[in-house]
Short mmCIF file of C-alpha atoms and ligand atoms in Angstrom, two decimals:
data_model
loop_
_atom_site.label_atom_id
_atom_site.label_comp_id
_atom_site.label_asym_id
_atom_site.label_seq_id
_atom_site.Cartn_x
_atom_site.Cartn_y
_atom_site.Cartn_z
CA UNK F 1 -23.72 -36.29 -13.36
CA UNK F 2 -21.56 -37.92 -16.05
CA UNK F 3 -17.87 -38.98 -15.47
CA UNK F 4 -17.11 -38.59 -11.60
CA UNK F 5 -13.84 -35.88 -11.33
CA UNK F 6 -11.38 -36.06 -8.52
CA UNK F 7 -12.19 -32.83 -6.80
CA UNK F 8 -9.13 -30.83 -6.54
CA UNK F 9 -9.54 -27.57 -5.29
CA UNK F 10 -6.30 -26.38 -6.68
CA UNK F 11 -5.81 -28.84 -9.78
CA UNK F 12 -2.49 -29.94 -8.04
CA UNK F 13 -2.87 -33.46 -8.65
CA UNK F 14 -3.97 -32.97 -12.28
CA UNK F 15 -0.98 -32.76 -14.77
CA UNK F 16 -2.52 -29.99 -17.14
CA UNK F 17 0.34 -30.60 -19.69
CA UNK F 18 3.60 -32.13 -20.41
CA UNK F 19 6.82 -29.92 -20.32
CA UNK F 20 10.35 -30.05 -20.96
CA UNK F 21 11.13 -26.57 -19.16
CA UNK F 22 10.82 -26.52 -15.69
CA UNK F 23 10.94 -29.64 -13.16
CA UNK F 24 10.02 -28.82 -9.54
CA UNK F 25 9.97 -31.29 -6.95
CA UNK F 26 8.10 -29.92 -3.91
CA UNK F 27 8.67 -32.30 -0.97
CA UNK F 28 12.47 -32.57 -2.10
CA UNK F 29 12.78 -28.90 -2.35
CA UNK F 30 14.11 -28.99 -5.70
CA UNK F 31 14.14 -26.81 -8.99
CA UNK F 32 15.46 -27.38 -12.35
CA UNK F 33 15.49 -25.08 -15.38
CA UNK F 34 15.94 -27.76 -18.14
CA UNK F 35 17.40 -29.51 -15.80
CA UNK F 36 20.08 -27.18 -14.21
CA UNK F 37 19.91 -26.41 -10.20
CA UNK F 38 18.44 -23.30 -9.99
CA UNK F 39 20.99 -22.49 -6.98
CA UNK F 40 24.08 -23.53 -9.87
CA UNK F 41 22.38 -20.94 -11.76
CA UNK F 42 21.42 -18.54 -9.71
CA UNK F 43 25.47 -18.63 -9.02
CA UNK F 44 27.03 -18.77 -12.29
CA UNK F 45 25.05 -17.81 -14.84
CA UNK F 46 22.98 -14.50 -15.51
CA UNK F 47 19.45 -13.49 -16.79
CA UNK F 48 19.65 -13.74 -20.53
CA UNK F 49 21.52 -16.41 -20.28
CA UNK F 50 18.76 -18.31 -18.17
CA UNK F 51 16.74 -16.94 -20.91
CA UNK F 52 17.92 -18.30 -23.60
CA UNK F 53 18.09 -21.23 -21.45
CA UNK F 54 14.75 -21.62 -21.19
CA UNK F 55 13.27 -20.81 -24.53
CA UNK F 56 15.84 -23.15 -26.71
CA UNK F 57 16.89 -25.88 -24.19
CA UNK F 58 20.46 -25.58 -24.42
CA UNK F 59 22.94 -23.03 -22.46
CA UNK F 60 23.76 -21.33 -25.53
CA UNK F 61 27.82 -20.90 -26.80
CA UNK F 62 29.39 -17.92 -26.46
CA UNK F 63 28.74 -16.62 -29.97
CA UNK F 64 24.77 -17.72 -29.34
CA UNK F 65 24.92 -15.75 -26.49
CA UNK F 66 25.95 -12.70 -28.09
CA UNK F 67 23.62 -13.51 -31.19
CA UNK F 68 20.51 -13.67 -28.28
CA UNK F 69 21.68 -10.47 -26.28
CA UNK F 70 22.20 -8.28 -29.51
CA UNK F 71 18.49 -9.39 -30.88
CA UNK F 72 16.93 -8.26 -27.47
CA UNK F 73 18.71 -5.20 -26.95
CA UNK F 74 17.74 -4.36 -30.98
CA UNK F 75 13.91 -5.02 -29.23
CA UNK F 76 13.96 -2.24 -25.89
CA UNK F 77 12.45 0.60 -27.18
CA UNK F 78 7.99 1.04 -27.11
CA UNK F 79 6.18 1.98 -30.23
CA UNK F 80 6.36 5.88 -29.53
CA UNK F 81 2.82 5.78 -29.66
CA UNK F 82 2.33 3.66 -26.84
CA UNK F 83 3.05 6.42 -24.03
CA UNK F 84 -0.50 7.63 -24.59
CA UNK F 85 -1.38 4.41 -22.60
CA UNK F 86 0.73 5.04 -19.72
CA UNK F 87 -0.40 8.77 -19.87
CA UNK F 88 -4.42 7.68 -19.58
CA UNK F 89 -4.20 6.27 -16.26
CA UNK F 90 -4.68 8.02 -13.23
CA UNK F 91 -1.35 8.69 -11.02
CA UNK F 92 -1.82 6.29 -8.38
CA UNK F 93 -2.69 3.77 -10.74
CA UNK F 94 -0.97 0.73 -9.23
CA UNK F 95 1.82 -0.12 -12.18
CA UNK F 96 0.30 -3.60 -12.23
CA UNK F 97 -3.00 -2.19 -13.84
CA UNK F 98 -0.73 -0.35 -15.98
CA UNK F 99 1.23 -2.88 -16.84
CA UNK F 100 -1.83 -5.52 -17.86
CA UNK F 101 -3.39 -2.44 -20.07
CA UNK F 102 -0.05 -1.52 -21.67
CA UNK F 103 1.18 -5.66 -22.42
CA UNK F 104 -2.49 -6.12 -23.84
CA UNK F 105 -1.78 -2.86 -26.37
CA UNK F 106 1.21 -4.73 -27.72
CA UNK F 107 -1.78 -6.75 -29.60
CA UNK F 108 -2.43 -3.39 -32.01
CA UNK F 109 1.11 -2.01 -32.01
CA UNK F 110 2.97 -5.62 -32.89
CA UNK F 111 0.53 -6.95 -35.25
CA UNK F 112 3.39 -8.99 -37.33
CA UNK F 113 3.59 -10.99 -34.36
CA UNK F 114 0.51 -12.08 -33.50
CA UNK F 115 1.04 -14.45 -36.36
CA UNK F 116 1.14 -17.72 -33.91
CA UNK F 117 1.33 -19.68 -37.37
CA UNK F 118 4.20 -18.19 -38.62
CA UNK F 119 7.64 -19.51 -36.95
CA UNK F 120 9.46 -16.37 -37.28
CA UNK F 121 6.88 -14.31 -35.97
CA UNK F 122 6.58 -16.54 -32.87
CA UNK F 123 10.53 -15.62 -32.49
CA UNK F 124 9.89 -12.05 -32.52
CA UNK F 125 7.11 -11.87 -30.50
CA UNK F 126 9.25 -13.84 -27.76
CA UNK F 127 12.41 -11.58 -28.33
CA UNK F 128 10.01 -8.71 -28.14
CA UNK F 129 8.24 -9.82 -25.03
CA UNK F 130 11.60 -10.05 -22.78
CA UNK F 131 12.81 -7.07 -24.23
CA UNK F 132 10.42 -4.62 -23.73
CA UNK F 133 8.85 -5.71 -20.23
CA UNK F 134 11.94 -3.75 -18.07
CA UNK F 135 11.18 -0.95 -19.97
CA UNK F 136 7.16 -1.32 -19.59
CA UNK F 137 7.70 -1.75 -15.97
CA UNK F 138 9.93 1.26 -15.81
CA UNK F 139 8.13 3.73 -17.88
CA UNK F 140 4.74 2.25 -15.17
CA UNK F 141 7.15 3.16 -12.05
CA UNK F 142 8.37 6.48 -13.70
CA UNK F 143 4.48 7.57 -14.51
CA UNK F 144 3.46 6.85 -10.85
CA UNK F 145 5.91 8.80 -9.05
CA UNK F 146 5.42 11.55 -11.91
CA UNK F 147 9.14 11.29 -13.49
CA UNK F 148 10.18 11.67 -17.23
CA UNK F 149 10.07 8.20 -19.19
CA UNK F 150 14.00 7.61 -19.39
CA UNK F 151 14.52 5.59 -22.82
CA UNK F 152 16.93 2.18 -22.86
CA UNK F 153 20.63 2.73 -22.81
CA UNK F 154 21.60 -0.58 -24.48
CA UNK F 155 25.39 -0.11 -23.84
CA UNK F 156 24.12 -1.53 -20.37
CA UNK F 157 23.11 -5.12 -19.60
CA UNK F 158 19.64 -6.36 -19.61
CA UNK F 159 19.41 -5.47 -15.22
CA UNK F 160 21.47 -2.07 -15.35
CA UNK F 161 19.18 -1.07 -18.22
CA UNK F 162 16.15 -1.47 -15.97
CA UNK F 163 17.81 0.14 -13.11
CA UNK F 164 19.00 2.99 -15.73
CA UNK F 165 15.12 3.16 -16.51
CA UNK F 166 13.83 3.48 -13.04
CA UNK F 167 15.95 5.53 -11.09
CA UNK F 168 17.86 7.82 -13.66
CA UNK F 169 16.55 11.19 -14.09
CA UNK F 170 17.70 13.34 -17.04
CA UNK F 171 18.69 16.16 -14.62
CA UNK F 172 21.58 14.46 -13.41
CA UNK F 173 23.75 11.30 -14.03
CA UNK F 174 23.10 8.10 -12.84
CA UNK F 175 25.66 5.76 -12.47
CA UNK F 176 24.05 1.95 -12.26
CA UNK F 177 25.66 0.37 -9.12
CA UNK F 178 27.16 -3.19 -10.32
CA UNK F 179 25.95 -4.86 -6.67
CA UNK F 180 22.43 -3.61 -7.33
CA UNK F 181 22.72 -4.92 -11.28
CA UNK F 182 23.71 -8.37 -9.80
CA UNK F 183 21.10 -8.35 -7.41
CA UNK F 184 18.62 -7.67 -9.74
CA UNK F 185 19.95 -10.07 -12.45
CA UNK F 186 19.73 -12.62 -9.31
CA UNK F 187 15.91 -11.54 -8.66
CA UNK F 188 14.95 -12.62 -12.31
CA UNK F 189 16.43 -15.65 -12.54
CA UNK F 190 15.37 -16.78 -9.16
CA UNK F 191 11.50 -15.77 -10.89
CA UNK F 192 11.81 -16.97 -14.41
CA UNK F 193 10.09 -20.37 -14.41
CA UNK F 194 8.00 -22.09 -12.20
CA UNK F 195 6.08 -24.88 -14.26
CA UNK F 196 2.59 -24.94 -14.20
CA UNK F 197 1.71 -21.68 -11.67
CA UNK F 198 -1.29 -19.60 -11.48
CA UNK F 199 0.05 -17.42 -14.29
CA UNK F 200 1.41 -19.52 -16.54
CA UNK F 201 -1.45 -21.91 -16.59
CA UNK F 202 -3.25 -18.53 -17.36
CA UNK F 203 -1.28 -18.17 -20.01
CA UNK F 204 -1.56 -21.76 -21.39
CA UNK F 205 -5.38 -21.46 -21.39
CA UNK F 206 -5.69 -18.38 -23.04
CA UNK F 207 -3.43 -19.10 -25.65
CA UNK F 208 -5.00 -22.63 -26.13
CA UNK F 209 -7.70 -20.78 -28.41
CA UNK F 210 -5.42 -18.87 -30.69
CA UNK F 211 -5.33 -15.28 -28.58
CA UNK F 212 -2.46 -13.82 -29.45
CA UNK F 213 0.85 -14.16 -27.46
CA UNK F 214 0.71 -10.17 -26.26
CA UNK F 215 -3.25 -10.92 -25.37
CA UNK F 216 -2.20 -14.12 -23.35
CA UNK F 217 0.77 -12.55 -21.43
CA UNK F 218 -1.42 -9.69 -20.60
CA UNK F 219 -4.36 -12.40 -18.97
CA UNK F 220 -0.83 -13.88 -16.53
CA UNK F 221 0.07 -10.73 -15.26
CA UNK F 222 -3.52 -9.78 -14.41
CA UNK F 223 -3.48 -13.54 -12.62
CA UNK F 224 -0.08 -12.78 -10.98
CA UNK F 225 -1.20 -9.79 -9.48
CA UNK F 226 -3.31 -11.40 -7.05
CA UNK F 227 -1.82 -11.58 -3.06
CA UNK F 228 -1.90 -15.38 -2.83
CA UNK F 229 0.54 -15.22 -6.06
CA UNK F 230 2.89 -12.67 -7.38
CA UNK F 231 1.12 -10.07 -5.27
CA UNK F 232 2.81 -11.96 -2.00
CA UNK F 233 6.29 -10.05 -2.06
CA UNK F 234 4.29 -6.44 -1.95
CA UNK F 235 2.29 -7.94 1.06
CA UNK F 236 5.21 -10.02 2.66
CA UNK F 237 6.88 -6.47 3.22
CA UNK F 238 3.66 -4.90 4.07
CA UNK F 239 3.37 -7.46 6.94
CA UNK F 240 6.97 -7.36 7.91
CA UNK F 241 6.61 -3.31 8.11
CA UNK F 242 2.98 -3.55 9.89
CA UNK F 243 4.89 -6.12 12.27
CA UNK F 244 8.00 -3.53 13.08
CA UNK F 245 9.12 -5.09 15.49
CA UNK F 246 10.75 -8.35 16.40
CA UNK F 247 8.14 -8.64 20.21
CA UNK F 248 5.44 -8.36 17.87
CA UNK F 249 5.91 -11.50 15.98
CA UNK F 250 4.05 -13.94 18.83
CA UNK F 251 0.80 -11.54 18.06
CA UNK F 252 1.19 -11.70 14.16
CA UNK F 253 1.98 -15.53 14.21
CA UNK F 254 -1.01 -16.37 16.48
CA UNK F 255 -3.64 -14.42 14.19
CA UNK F 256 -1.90 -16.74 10.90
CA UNK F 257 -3.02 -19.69 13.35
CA UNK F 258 -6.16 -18.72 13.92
CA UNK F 259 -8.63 -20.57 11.86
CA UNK F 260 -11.35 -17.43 12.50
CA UNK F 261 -8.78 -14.86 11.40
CA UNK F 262 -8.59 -14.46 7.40
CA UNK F 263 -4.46 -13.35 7.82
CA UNK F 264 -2.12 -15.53 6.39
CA UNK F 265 2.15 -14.97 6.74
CA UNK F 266 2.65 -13.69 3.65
CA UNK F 267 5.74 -15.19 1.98
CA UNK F 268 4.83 -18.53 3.50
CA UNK F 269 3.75 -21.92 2.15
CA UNK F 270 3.54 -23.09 -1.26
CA UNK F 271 0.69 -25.70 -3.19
CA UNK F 272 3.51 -27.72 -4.64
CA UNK F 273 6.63 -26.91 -2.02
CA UNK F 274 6.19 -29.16 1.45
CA UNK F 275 10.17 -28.39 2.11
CA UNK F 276 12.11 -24.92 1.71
CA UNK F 277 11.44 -23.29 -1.61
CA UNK F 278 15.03 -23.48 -3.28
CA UNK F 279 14.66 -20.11 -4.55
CA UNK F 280 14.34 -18.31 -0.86
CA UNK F 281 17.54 -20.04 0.10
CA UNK F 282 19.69 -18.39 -2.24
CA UNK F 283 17.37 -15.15 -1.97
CA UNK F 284 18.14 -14.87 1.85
CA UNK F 285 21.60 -15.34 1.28
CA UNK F 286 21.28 -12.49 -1.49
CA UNK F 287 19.38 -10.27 0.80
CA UNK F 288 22.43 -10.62 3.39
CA UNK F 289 24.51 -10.07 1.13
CA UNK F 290 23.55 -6.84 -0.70
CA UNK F 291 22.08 -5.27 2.65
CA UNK F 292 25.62 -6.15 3.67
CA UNK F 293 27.02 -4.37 0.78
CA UNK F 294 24.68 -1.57 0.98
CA UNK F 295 26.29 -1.00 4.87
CA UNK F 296 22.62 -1.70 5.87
CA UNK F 297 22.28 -5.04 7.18
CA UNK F 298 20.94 -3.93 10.62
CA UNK F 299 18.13 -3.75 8.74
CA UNK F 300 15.46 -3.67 11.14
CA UNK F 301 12.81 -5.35 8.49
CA UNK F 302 15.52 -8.09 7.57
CA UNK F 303 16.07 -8.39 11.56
CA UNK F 304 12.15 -9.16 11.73
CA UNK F 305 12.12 -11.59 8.35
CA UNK F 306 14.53 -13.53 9.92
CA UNK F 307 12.96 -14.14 13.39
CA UNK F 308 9.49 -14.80 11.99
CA UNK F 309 11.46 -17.21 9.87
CA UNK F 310 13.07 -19.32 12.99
CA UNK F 311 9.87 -18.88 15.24
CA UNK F 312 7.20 -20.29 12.35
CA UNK F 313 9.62 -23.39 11.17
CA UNK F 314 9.77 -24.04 15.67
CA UNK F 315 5.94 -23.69 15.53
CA UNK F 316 4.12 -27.08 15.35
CA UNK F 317 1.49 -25.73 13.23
CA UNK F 318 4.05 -24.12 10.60
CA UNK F 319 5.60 -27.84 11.05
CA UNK F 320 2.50 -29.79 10.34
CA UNK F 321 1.34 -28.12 7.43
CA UNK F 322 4.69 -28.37 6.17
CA UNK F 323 4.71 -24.12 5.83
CA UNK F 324 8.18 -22.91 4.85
CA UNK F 325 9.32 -19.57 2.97
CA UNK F 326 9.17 -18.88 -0.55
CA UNK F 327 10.63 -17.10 -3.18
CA UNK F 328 8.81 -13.84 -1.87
CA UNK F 329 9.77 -13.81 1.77
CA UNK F 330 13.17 -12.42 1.23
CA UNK F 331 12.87 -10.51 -2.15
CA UNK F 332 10.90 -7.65 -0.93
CA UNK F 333 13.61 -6.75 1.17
CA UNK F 334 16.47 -6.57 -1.12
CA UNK F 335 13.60 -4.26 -3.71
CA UNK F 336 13.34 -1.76 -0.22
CA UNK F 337 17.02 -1.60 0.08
CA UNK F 338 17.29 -0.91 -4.18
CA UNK F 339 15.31 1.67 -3.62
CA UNK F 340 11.44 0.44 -5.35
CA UNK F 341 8.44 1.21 -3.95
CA UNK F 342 6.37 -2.04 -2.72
CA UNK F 343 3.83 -1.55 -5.65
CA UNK F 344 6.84 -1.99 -8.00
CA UNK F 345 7.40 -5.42 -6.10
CA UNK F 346 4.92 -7.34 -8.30
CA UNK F 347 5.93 -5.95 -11.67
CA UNK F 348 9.53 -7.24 -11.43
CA UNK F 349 7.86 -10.08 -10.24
CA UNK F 350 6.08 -9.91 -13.78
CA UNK F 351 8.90 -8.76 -15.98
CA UNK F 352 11.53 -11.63 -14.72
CA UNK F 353 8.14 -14.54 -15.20
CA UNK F 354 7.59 -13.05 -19.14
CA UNK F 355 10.42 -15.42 -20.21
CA UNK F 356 8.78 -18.40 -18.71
CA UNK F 357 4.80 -17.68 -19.55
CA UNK F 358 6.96 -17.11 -23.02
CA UNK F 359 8.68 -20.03 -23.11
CA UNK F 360 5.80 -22.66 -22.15
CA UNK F 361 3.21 -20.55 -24.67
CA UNK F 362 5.67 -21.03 -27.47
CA UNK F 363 6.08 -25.03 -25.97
CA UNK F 364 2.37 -25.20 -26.12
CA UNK F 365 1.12 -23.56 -29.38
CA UNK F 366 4.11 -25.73 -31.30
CA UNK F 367 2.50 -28.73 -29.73
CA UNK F 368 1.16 -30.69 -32.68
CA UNK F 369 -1.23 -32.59 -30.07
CA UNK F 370 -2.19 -29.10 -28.48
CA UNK F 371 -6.05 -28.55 -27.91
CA UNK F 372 -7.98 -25.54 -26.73
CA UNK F 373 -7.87 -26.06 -23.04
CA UNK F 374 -11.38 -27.02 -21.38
CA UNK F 375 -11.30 -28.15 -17.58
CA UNK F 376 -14.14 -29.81 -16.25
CA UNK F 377 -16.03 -29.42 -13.05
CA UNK F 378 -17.90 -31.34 -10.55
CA UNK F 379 -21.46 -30.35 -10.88
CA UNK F 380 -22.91 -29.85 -7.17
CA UNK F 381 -26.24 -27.95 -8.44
CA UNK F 382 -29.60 -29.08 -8.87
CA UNK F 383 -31.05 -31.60 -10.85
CA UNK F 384 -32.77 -31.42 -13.83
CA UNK F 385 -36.03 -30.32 -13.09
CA UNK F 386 -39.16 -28.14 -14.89
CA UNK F 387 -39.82 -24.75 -15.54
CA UNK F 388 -42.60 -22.75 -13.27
CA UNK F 389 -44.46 -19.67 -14.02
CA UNK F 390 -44.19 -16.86 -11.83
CA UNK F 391 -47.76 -17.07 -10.57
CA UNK F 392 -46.52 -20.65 -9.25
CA UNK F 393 -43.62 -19.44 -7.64
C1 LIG N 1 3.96 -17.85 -5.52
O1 LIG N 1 2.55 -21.96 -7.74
C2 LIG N 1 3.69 -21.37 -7.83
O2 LIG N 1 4.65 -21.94 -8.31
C3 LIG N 1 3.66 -19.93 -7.39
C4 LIG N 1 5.03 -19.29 -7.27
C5 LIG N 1 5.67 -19.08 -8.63
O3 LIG N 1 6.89 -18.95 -8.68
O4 LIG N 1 4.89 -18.93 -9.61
O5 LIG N 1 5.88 -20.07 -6.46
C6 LIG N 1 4.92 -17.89 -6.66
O6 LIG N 1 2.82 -17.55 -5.74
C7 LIG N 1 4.44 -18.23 -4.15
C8 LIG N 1 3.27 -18.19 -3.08
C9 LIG N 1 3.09 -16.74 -2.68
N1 LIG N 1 1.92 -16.55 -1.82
C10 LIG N 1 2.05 -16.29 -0.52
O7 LIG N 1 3.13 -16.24 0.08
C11 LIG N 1 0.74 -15.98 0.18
C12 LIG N 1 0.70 -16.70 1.53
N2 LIG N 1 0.64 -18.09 1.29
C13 LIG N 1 -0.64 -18.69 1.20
O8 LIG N 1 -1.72 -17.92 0.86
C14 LIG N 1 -0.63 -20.13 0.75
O9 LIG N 1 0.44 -20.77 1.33
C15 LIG N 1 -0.64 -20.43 -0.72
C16 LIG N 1 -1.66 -19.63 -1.45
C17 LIG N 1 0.71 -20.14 -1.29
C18 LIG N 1 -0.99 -21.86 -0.83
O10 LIG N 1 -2.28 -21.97 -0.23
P1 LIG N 1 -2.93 -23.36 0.06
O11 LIG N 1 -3.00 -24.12 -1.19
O12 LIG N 1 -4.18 -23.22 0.86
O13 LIG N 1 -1.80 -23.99 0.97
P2 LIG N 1 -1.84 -25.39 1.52
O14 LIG N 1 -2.88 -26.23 0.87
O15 LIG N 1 -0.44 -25.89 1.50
O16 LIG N 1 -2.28 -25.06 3.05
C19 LIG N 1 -2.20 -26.08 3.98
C20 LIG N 1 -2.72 -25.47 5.28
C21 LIG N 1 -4.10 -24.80 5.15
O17 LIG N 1 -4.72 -24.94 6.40
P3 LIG N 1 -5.83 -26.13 6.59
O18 LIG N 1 -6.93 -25.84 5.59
O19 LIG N 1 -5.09 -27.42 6.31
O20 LIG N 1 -6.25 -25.98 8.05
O21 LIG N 1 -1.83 -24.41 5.70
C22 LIG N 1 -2.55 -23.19 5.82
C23 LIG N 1 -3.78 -23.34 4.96
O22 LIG N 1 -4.81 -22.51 5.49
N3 LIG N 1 -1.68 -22.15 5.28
C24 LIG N 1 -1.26 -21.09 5.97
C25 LIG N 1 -0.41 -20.40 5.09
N4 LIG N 1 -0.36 -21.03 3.92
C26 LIG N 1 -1.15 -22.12 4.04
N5 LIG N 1 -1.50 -20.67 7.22
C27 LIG N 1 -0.89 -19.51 7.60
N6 LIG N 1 -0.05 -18.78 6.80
C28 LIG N 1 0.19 -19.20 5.55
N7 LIG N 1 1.00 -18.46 4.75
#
């Protein structure tokens, strides 16, 4: 059986990799992007700036800053080309499956920067990558709901631009509203980073043997798509919806306790979190907020978020397994109140994570130790043993 592996059914206690990027500490409760709170940032700073952040390792000065935003904005527009994929899918295509298909096609429209050898190619491909996902997500939204592609207005910032994308229609003028922008600008940095995830590990692995960056990215959002991932905030609101009402929640918490019943509270627990998930703090407090705003904070969803919340974190069971909300409890219900459909949940999700699976595949492939990934298992088959004809069998 060779070496004997510690079984880990979810590689937790296996470091796959060093990083510099993202430090989370899960019973504390605590993340750091290169070593800033996120709840300082999530405060002060804004998107690009995480950004930047997060690919170079520094905050950048003001005159980097400007340098970074101007080279992304020169990067929002598709290949013209590239609408052909959005136009092949059915309508109801959920803009995940778009959005896999279309990130994969960057491979034959970007060739220059599939170059992982080539340091200035590796720039562009990572400029290109967080500048063209809002508008990839967009044009995915607009297709499904049978609306015009609206093209980048780069007078706006990097959140307003999405919103611009999404929800402006060239029959009328759409003015983006500054509480929304800042919501959404909070939303992506709240997502940017989270170490060694699902998705970026995805990303890691596939870009261990040389696929290009486009290729890799492509392989994380397909792995963030699933429900126990990136796919929670569409079926956190789902649930919240299904539940309606606040007398409901006994019934909905009783079938998450019951080891028969496949349901799970959706928005709830975490592999590496045993304490609150930084990130749902500050996104609570931002759903209050902007609902407030929005003159809609008798929310009736929100109302039911909230009472789940206090009645799990009573419940010895939530208590014992150290079960807690994360990052997509709350964010689903600030998305509703913007105005997204839940299937668009998962691909902001997506377009706010591109900087990190960005930032640790450019970490990784400038590794001079870096190998092709190659995890082992422990073999539970049968032992060697010798072939039998069929008439034997
Ligand atoms: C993200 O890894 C990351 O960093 C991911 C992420 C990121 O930013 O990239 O943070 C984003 O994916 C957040 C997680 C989103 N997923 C969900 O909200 C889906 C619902 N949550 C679960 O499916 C679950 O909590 C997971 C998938 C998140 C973790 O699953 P595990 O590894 O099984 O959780 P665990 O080992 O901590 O579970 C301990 C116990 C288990 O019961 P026992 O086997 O001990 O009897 O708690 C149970 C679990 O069955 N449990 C739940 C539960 N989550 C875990 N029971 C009811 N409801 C839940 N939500």
């Amino acid at each position: 059986q060779g070496d004997v592996f510690t079984y880990d059914p979810g590689f937790t206690s296996t470091a796959s990799c060093s990083s510099t990027i993202t430090y989370i500490d899960g019973d504390k409760g605590e993340l750091l992007y290169r070593g800033y709170p996120i709840e300082e940032l999530a405060d002060k700073s804004h998107f690009l700036e995480c950004c930047y952040l997060l690919l170079y390792g520094e905050l950048p000065s003001a005159a980097e800053l400007e340098d970074f935003e101007a080279r992304v904005t020169r990067h929002t527009m598709l290949h013209e080309q590239m609408q052909y994929f959005f136009r092949g899918f059915r309508r109801d295509a959920h803009p995940m499956a778009i959005m896999v298909g279309v990130v994969g096609a960057m491979s034959a429209f970007y060739h220059d920067s599939t170059d992982i050898g080539d340091p200035w190619q590796r720039e562009v491909a990572s400029i290109r990558m967080i500048a063209k996902m809002p508008t990839i997500a967009a044009w995915a939204f607009k297709y499904s709901i049978g609306q015009p592609f609206v093209y980048p207005k780069n007078s706006l910032d990097y959140s307003g631009n999405f919103l611009h994308m999404c929800f402006s229609v060239p029959a009328e003028d759409y003015v983006v509203d500054p509480i929304l922008s800042r919501a959404m600008d909070r939303i992506m940095m709240l997502h940017a980073d989270h170490e060694q995830n699902a998705s970026t590990s995805t990303v890691r692995l596939a870009s261990s043997s040389g696929a290009n960056p486009f290729a890799s990215i492509a392989a994380g959002i397909a792995c963030l798509w699933g429900p126990a991932h990136g796919g929670a905030n569409q079926a956190c609101l789902e649930m919240l919806q299904e539940i309606g009402t606040v007398d409901r929640i006994p019934e909905y918490i009783a079938r998450a306790k019951d080891k028969d019943d496949p349901f799970r509270l959706m928005g709830f627990g975490h592999r590496v979190y045993k304490n609150f998930d930084p990130r749902a703090k500050v996104m609570k407090q931002s759903a209050d907020e902007v609902l407030g705003l929005l003159g809609i904070d008798n929310n009736e969803t929100l109302k039911v978020a909230k009472e789940l919340e206090k009645i799990a974190l009573e419940d010895p069971y939530f208590v014992d397994k150290k079960l807690y909300p994360n990052v997509d409890f709350y964010s689903g219900i600030i998305l509703e109140a913007m105005g997204f459909p839940t299937s668009m949940f998962t691909p902001i999700f997506a377009l706010s994570r591109t900087v990190g699976w960005i930032s640790q595949w450019k970490e990784m492939i400038t590794d001079p130790e870096q190998r092709i990934g190659r995890p082992r298992q422990r073999y539970i088959g049968a032992p060697r043993r010798e072939y039998t004809e069929i008439e034997d069998r």
